Coordinates of C-alpha atoms in Angstrom, one line a residue:
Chain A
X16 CA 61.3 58.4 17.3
X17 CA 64.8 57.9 18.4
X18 CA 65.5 60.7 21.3
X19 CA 67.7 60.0 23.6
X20 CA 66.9 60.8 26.8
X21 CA 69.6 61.0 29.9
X22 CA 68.8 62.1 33.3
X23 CA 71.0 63.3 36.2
X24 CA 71.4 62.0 39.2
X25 CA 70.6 58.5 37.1
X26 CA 73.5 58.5 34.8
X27 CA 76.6 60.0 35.4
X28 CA 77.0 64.0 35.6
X29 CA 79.7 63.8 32.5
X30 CA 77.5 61.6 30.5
X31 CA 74.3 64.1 31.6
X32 CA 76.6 67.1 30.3
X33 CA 77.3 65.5 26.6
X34 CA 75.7 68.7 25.2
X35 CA 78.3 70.6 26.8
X36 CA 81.4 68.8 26.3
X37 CA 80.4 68.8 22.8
X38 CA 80.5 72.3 22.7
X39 CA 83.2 73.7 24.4
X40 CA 82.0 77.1 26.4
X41 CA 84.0 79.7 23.8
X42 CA 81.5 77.6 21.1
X43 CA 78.5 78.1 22.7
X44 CA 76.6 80.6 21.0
X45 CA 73.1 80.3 22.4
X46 CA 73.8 81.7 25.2
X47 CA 70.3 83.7 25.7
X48 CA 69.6 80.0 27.3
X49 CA 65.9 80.3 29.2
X50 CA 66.2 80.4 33.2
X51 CA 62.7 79.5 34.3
X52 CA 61.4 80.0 38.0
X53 CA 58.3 80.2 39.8
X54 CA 56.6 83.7 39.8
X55 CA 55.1 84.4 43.5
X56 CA 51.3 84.7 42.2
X57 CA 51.7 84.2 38.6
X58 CA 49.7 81.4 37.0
X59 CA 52.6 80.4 34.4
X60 CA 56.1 79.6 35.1
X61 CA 58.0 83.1 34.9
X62 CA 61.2 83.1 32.0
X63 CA 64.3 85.2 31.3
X64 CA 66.7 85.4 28.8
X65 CA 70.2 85.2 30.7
X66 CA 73.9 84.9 29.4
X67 CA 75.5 81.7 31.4
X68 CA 78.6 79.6 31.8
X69 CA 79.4 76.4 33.6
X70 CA 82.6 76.6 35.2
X71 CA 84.2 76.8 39.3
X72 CA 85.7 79.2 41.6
X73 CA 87.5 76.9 43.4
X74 CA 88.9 74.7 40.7
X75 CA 89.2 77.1 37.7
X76 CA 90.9 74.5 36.0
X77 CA 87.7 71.8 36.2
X78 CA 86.4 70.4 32.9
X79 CA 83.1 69.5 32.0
X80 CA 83.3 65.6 33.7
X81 CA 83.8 67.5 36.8
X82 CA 80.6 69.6 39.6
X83 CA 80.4 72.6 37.9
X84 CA 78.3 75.6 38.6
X85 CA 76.0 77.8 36.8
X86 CA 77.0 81.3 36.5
X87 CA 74.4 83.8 35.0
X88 CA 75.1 87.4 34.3
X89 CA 72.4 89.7 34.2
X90 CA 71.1 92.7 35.4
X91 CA 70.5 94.5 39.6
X92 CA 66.9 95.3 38.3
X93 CA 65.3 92.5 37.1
X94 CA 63.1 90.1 39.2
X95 CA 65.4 86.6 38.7
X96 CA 68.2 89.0 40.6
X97 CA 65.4 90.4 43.1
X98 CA 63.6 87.4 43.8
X99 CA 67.2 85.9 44.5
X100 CA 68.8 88.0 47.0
X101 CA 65.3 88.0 49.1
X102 CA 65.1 84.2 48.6
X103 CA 68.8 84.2 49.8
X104 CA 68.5 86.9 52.6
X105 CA 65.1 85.0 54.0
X106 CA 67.1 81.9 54.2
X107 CA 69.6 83.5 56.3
X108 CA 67.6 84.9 59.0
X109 CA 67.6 82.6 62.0
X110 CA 64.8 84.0 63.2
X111 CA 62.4 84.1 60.3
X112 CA 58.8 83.7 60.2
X113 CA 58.6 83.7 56.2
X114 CA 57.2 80.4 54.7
X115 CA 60.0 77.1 53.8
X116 CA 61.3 77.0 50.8
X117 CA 59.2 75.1 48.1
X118 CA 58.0 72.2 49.9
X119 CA 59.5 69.7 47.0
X120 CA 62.9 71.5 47.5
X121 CA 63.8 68.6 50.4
X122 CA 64.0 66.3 47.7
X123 CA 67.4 67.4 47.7
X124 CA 70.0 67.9 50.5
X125 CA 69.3 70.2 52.6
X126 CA 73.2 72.2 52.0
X127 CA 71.9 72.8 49.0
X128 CA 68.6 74.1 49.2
X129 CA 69.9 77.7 49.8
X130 CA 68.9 79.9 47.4
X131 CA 66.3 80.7 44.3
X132 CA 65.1 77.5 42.8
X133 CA 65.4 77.6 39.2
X134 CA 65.5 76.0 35.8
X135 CA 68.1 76.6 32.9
X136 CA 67.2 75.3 29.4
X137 CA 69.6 75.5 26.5
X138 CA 69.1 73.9 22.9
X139 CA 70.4 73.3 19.7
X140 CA 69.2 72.3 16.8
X141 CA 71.5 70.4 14.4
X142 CA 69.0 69.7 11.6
X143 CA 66.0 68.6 9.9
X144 CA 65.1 64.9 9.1
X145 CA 63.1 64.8 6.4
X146 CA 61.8 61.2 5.9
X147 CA 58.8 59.3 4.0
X148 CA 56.2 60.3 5.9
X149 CA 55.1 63.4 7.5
X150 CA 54.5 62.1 11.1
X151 CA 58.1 60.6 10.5
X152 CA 59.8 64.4 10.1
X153 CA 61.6 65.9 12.8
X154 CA 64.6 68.0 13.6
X155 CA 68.4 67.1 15.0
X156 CA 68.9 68.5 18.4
X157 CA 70.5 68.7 21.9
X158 CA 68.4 69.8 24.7
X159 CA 70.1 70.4 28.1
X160 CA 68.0 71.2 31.3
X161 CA 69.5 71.9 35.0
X162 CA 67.8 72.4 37.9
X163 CA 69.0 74.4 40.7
X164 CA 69.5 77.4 43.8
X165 CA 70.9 80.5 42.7
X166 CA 71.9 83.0 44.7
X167 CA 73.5 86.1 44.2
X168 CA 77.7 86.6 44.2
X169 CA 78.6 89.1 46.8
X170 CA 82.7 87.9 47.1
X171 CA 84.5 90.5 45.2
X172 CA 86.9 88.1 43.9
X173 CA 84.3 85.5 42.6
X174 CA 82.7 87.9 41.1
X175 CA 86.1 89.2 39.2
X176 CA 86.7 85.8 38.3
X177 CA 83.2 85.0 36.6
X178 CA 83.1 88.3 34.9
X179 CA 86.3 87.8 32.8
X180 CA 85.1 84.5 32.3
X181 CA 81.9 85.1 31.0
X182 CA 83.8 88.2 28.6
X183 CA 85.7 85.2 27.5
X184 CA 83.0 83.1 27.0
X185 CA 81.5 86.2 24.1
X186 CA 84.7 85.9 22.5
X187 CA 87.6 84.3 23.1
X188 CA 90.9 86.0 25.5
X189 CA 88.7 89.2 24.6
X190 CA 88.7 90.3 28.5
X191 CA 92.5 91.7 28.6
X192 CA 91.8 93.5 25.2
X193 CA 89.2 95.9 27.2
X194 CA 89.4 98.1 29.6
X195 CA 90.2 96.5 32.8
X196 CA 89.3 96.0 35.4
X197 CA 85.9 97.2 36.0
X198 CA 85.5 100.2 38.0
X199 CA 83.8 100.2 41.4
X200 CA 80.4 101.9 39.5
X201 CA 80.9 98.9 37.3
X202 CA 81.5 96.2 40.1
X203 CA 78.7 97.6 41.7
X204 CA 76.0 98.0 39.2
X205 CA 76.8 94.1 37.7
X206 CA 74.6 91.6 39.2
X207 CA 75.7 87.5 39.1
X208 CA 74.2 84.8 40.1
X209 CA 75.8 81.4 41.1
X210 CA 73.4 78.4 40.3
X211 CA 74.5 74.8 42.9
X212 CA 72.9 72.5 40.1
X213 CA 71.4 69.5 41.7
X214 CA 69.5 67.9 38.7
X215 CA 69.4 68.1 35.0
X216 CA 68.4 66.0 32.2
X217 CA 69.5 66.2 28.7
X218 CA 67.5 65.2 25.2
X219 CA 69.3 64.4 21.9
X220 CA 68.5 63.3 18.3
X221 CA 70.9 62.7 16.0
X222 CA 71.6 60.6 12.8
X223 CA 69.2 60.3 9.7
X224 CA 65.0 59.8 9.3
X225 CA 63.9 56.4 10.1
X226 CA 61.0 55.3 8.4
X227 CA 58.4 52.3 9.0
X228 CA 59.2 49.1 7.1
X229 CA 55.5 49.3 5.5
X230 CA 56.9 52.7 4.1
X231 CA 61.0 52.2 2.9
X232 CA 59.4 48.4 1.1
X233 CA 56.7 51.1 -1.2
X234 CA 59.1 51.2 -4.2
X235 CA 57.1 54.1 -5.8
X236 CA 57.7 55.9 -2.7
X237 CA 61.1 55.6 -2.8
X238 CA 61.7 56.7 -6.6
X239 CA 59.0 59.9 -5.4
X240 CA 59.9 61.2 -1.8
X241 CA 63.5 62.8 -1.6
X242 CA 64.8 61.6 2.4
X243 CA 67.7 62.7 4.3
X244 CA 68.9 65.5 6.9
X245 CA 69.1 69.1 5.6
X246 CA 71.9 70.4 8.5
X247 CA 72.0 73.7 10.2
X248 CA 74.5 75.1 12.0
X249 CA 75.2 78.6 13.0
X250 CA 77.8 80.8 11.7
X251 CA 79.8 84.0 12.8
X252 CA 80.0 86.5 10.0
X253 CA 82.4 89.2 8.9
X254 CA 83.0 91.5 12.0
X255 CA 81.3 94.8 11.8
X256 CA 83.4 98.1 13.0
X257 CA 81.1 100.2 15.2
X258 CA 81.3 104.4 14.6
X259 CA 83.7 104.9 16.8
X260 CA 86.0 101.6 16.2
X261 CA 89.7 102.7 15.0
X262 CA 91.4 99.6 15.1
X263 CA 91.2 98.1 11.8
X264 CA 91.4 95.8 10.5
X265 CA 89.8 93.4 13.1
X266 CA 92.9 91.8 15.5
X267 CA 93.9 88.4 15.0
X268 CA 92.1 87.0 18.4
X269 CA 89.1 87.8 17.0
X270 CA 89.1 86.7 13.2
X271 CA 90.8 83.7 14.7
X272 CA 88.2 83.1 17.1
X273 CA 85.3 83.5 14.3
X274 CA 86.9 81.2 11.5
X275 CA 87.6 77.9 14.6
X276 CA 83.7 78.7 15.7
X277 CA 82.6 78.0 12.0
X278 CA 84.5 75.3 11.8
X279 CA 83.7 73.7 14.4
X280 CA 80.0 74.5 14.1
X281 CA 79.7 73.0 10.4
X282 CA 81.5 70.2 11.3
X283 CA 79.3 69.5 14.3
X284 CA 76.1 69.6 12.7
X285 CA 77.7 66.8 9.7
X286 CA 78.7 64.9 12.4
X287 CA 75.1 64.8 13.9
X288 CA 73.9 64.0 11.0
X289 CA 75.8 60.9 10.6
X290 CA 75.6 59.6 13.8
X291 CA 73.3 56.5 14.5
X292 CA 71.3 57.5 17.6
X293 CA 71.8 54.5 20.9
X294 CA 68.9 52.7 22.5
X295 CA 66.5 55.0 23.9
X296 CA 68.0 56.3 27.1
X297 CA 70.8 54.4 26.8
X298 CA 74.1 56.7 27.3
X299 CA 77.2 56.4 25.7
X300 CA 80.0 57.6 27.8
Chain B
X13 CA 71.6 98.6 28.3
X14 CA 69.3 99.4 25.6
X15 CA 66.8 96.5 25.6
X16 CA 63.7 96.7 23.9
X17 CA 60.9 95.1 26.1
X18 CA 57.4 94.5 24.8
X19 CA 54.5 93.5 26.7
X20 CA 51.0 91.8 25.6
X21 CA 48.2 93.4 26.5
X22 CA 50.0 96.5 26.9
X23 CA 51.1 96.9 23.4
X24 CA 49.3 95.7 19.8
X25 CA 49.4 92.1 19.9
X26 CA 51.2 92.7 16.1
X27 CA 53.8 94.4 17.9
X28 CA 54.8 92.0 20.4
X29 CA 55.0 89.7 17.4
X30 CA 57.6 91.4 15.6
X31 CA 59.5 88.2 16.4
X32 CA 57.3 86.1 14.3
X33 CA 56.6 88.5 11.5
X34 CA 60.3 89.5 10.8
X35 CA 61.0 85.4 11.2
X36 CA 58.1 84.2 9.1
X37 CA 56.8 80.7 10.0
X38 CA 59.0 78.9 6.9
X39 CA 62.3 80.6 7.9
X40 CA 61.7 80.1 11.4
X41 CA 64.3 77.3 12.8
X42 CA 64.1 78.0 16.5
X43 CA 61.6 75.1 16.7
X44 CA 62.9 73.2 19.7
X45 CA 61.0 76.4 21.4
X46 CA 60.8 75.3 25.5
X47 CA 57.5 74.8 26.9
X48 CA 57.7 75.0 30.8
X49 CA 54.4 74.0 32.7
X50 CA 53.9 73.8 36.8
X51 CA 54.9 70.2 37.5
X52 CA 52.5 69.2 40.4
X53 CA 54.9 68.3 43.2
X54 CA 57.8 69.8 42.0
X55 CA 59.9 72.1 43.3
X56 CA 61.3 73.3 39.3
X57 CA 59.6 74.4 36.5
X58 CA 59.1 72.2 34.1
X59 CA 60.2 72.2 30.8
X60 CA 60.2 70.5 27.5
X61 CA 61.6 71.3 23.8
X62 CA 58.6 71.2 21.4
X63 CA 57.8 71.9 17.8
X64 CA 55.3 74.8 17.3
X65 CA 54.0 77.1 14.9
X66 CA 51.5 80.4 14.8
X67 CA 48.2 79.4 13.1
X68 CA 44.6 79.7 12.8
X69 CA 42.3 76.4 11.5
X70 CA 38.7 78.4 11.9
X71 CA 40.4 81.4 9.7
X72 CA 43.6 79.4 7.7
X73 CA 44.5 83.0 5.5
X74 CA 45.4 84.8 9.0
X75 CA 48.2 86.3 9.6
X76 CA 50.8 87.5 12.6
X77 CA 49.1 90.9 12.8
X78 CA 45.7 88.3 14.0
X79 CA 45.5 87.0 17.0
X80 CA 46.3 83.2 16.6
X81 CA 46.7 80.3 18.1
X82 CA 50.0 78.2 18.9
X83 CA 50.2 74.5 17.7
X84 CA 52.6 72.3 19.4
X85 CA 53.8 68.7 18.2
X86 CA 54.7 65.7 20.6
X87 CA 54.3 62.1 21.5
X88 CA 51.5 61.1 23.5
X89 CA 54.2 59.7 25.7
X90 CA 55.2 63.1 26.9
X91 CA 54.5 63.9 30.0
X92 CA 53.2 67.7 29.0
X93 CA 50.4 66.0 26.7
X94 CA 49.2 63.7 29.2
X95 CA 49.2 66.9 31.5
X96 CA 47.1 68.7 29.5
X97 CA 44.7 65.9 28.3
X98 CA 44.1 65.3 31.9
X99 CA 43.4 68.8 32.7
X100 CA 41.4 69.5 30.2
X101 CA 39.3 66.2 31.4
X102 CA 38.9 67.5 35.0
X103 CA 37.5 70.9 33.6
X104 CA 35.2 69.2 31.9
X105 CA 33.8 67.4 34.4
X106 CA 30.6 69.5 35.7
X107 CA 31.1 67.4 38.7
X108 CA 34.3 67.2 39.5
X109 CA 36.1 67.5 42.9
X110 CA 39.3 68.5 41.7
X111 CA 41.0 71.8 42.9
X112 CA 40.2 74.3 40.6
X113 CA 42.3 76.0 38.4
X114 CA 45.7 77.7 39.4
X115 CA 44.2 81.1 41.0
X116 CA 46.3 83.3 39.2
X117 CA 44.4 81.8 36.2
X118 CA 41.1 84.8 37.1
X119 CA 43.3 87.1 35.8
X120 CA 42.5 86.0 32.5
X121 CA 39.0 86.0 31.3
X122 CA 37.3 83.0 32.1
X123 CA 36.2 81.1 28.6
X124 CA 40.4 80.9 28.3
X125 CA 41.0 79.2 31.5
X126 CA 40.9 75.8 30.1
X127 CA 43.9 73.6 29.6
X128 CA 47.2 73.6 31.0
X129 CA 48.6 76.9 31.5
X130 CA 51.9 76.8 30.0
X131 CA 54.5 78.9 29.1
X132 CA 56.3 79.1 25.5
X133 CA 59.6 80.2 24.8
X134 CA 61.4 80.6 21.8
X135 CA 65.0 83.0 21.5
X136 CA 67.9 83.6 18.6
X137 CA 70.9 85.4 19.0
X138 CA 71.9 87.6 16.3
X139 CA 75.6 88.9 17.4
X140 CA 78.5 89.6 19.6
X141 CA 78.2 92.9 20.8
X142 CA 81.8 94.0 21.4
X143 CA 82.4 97.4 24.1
X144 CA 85.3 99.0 24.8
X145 CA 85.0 97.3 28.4
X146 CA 83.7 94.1 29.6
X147 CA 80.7 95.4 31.0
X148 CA 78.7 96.9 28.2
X149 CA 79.5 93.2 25.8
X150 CA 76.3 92.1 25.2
X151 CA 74.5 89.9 22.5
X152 CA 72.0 90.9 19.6
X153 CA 69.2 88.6 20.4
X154 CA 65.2 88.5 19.9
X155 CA 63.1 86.5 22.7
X156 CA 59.9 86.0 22.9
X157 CA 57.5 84.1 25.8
X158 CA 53.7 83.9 25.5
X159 CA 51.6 82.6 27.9
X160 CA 48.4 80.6 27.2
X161 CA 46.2 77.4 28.1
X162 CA 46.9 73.9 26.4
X163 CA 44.5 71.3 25.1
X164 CA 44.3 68.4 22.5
X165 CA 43.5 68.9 19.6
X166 CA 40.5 65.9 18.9
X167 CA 38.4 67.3 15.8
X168 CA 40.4 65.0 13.0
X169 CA 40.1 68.0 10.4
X170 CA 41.7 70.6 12.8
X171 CA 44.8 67.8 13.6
X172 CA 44.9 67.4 9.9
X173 CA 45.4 70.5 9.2
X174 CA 47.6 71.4 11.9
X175 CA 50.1 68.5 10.7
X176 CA 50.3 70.0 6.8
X177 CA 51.0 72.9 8.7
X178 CA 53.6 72.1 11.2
X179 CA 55.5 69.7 8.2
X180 CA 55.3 72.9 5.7
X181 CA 56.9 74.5 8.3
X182 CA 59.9 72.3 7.9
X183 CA 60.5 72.6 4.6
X184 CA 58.0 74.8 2.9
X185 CA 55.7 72.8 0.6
X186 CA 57.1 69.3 1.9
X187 CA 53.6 67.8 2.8
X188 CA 52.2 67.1 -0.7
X189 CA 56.0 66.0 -1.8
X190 CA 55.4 62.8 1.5
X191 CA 53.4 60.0 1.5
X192 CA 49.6 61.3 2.5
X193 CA 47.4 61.6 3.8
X194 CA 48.4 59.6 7.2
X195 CA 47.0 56.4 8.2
X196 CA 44.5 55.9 11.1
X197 CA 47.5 54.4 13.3
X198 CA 49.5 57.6 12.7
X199 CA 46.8 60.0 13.0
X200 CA 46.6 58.1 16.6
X201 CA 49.6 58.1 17.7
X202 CA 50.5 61.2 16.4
X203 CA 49.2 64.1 19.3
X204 CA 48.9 68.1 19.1
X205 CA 48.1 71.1 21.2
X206 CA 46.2 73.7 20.5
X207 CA 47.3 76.9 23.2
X208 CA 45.0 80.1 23.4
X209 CA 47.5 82.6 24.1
X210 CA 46.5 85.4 26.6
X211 CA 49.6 87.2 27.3
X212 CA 52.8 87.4 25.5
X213 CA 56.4 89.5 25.6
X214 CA 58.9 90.3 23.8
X215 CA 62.7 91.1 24.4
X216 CA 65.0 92.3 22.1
X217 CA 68.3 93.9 21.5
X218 CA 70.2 95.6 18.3
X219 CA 72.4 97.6 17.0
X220 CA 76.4 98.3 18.0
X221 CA 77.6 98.7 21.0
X222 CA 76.8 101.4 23.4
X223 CA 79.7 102.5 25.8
X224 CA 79.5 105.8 28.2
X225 CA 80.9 108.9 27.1
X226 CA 83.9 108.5 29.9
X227 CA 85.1 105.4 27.9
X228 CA 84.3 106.8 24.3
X229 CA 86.7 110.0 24.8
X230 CA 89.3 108.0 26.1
X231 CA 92.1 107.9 23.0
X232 CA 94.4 105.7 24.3
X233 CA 91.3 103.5 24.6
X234 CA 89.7 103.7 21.0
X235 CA 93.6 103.0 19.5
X236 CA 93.7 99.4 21.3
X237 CA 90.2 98.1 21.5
X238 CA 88.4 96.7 18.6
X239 CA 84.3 97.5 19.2
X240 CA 81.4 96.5 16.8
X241 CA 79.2 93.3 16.3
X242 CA 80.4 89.9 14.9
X243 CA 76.7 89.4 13.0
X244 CA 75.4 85.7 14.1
X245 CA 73.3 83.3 11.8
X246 CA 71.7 79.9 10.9
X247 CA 73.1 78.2 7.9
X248 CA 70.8 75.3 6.1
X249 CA 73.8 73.3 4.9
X250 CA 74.0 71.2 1.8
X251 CA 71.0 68.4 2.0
X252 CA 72.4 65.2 2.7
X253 CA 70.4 62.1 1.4
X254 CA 69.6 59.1 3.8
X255 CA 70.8 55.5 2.8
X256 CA 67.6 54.5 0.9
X257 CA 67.3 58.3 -0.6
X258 CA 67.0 57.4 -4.5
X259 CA 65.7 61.0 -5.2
X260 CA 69.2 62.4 -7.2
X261 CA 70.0 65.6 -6.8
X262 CA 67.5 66.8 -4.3
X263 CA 64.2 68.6 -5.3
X264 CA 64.1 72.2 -6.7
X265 CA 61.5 73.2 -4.0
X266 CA 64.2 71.5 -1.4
X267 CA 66.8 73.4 -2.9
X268 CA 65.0 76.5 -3.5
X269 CA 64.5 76.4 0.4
X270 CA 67.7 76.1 1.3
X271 CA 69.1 78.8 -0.5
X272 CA 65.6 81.3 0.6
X273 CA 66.2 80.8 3.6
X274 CA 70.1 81.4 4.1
X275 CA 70.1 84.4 2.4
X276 CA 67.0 85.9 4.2
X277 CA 69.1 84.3 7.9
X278 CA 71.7 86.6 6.7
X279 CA 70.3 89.7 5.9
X280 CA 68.2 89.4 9.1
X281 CA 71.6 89.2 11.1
X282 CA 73.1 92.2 9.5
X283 CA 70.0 94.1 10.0
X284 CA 69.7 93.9 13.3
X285 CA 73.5 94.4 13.5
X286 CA 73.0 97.9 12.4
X287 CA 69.3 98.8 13.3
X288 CA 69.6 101.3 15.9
X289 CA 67.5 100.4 19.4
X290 CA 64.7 102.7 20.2
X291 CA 63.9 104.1 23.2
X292 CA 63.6 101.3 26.3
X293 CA 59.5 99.6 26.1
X294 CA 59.2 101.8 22.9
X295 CA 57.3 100.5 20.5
X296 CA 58.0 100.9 16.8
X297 CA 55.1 99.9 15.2

């Protein structure tokens, strides 16, 4: 089956971050992407829905070919935000007695072995390929994976920074049409966590079924078996006022924002269902 | 923020299912669920996108209020296959030197400790949740992870069956509309996983927004902010035939699916754009 498969640090980080560049972040609407990390005394890997963006700090005007980080937004209570801060307080102490980090962790540089290590997933799917045969059938889809330390954001202004960018990220400019800013309470109570990325990998299909010679030379076949790509994409639908919503009818930003995400979604998945797939593992930027 | 959390063995099994049973297996188009496994010698969780469906081969008629198993589809390439094939190998072995199982693993009853212990993901995002401020924006969502061992499936009737299922789950009733049954090289090359699930969870959130009673009676507020939910869902788009396609138009029971399933995606979104949360680890049925 024609996957392609690119891995960082192998291949350029801009080529490894197709999937993102294809989507620009106000596009990305599967955002409940899967962070994955090590439960102390749990036989399986431990996974959380989280809410995340790529972007910088430092340089807020980076693109995707740039280093970007991972920020995730979740909550002071759950265990990826617990484990964190005591992964990243442990680390800190000179002194301490506590175990290394995970021995593989020195694979990496040691600067950047600070922290929780985790793995993000995110995926798409773009389609089904319906072809001849059954073992032939699969779906179009883009499959991102990173790898990296998170620790928590304690810098008042980072953390101001990634929560309007993460509002904007929902929908948007939406941040400066709440109320801001938060409130200490809210400041307080809002847990981030900063992920330094040191590895990811990304798997794609795209493009139409491709059936065995044996199978598209079976004339009956052809005149019996319908073949081609069915594709999906996902759509924004008519904004729904809440109880207590007065402003109506919806503002511009926002009815804006939902008819360029269908368009851009729809046209997306046609796209991927035109395009030829490369080599295996071959990249194409 | 009103998250509904579910948790296998704590609740019915059916419960914890709601996932499944309000996405039944032919509308279900999530398939690129992750499976994450321990990589030996690695510092990350592992993780692959995989095909999978809810099933049962000794009882075929069972549905999600039974307990069933999960089927995956990959390559026998992958690494996760050859993971599990050799695992499943070394606890066979009466003999065998190897380590034993991951400790954690007790916690489960013993006959279910064979095979890989792996993790299964799958999530979908239902809407925007737009809040008066930043902090209460949200998404709609339903996530589910079970937890369970992997191993091969080798009996040629259960692989069978498992690939009319997994191919009916792509289009409903595509199997006997493909070339079949498969040939000996396909049924070899072609690999599946059968995963006894011993744990599961579920995480979900609905409904409009929910901002505190500070923010609600400000007036000034309510006049300038637009709240509710921009409803979120997967579109089948119009099937697009494959250069050696002959089949003109495309099949009624292609069709047929196309439009089921859109309009049951869409229903689904505004349902849980206006189904009211209950209590936090309530269950509701």
């Amino acid at each position: 089956m024609p996957v392609q498969t690119l891995e960082y640090p192998k291949q350029p980080f801009s080529t490894v971050r197709r999937y993102d560049s294809r989507d620009p972040p106000d596009h990305q609407h599967e955002p409940a992407g899967q962070c994955l990390l090590y439960g102390p005394g749990h036989a399986f890997p431990q996974t959380l829905p989280m809410i995340g963006q790529m972007g910088s700090f430092d340089r807020p005007s980076a693109d995707t070919g740039d280093v970007l980080d991972l920020y995730l937004h979740g909550y002071v209570s759950s265990r990826i935000m617990n484990l964190s801060r005591k992964k990243d307080d442990e680390q800190k102490k000179p002194t301490s007695n506590e175990a290394a980090p995970a021995a593989a962790a020195v694979e990496y540089s040691q600067s950047e072995s600070t922290g929780l290590p985790i793995t993000i997933t995110a995926s798409h799917v773009d389609g089904l390929v319906l072809s001849l045969t059954p073992n032939s059938h699969s779906y179009n889809y883009r499959s991102a994976t990173l790898f990296g330390y998170a620790t928590p954001v304690t810098d008042a202004a980072e953390k101001l920074w990634a929560m309007e960018f993460i509002t904007n990220s929902v929908v948007r400019d939406r941040w400066r049409h709440t109320r801001v800013p938060p409130n200490g309470a809210e400041m307080q109570s809002t847990s981030l966590l900063r992920v330094k990325i040191v590895a990811g990998s990304a798997k794609i299909r795209s493009g139409f079924p491709s059936d065995d010679k044996a199978d598209t030379g079976d004339e009956g076949l052809l005149d019996r078996v319908w073949t081609g790509v069915v594709p999906i994409h996902t759509v924004l639908g008519e904004p729904t006022p809440s109880t207590y919503n007065r402003v109506d009818p919806a503002p511009g930003y926002l009815s804006d924002y939902v008819k360029g995400t269908n368009t851009y979604a729809a046209e997306t998945a046609l796209e991927q269902t035109t395009k030829a797939m490369g080599p295996k593992s071959k990249t194409d930027g």
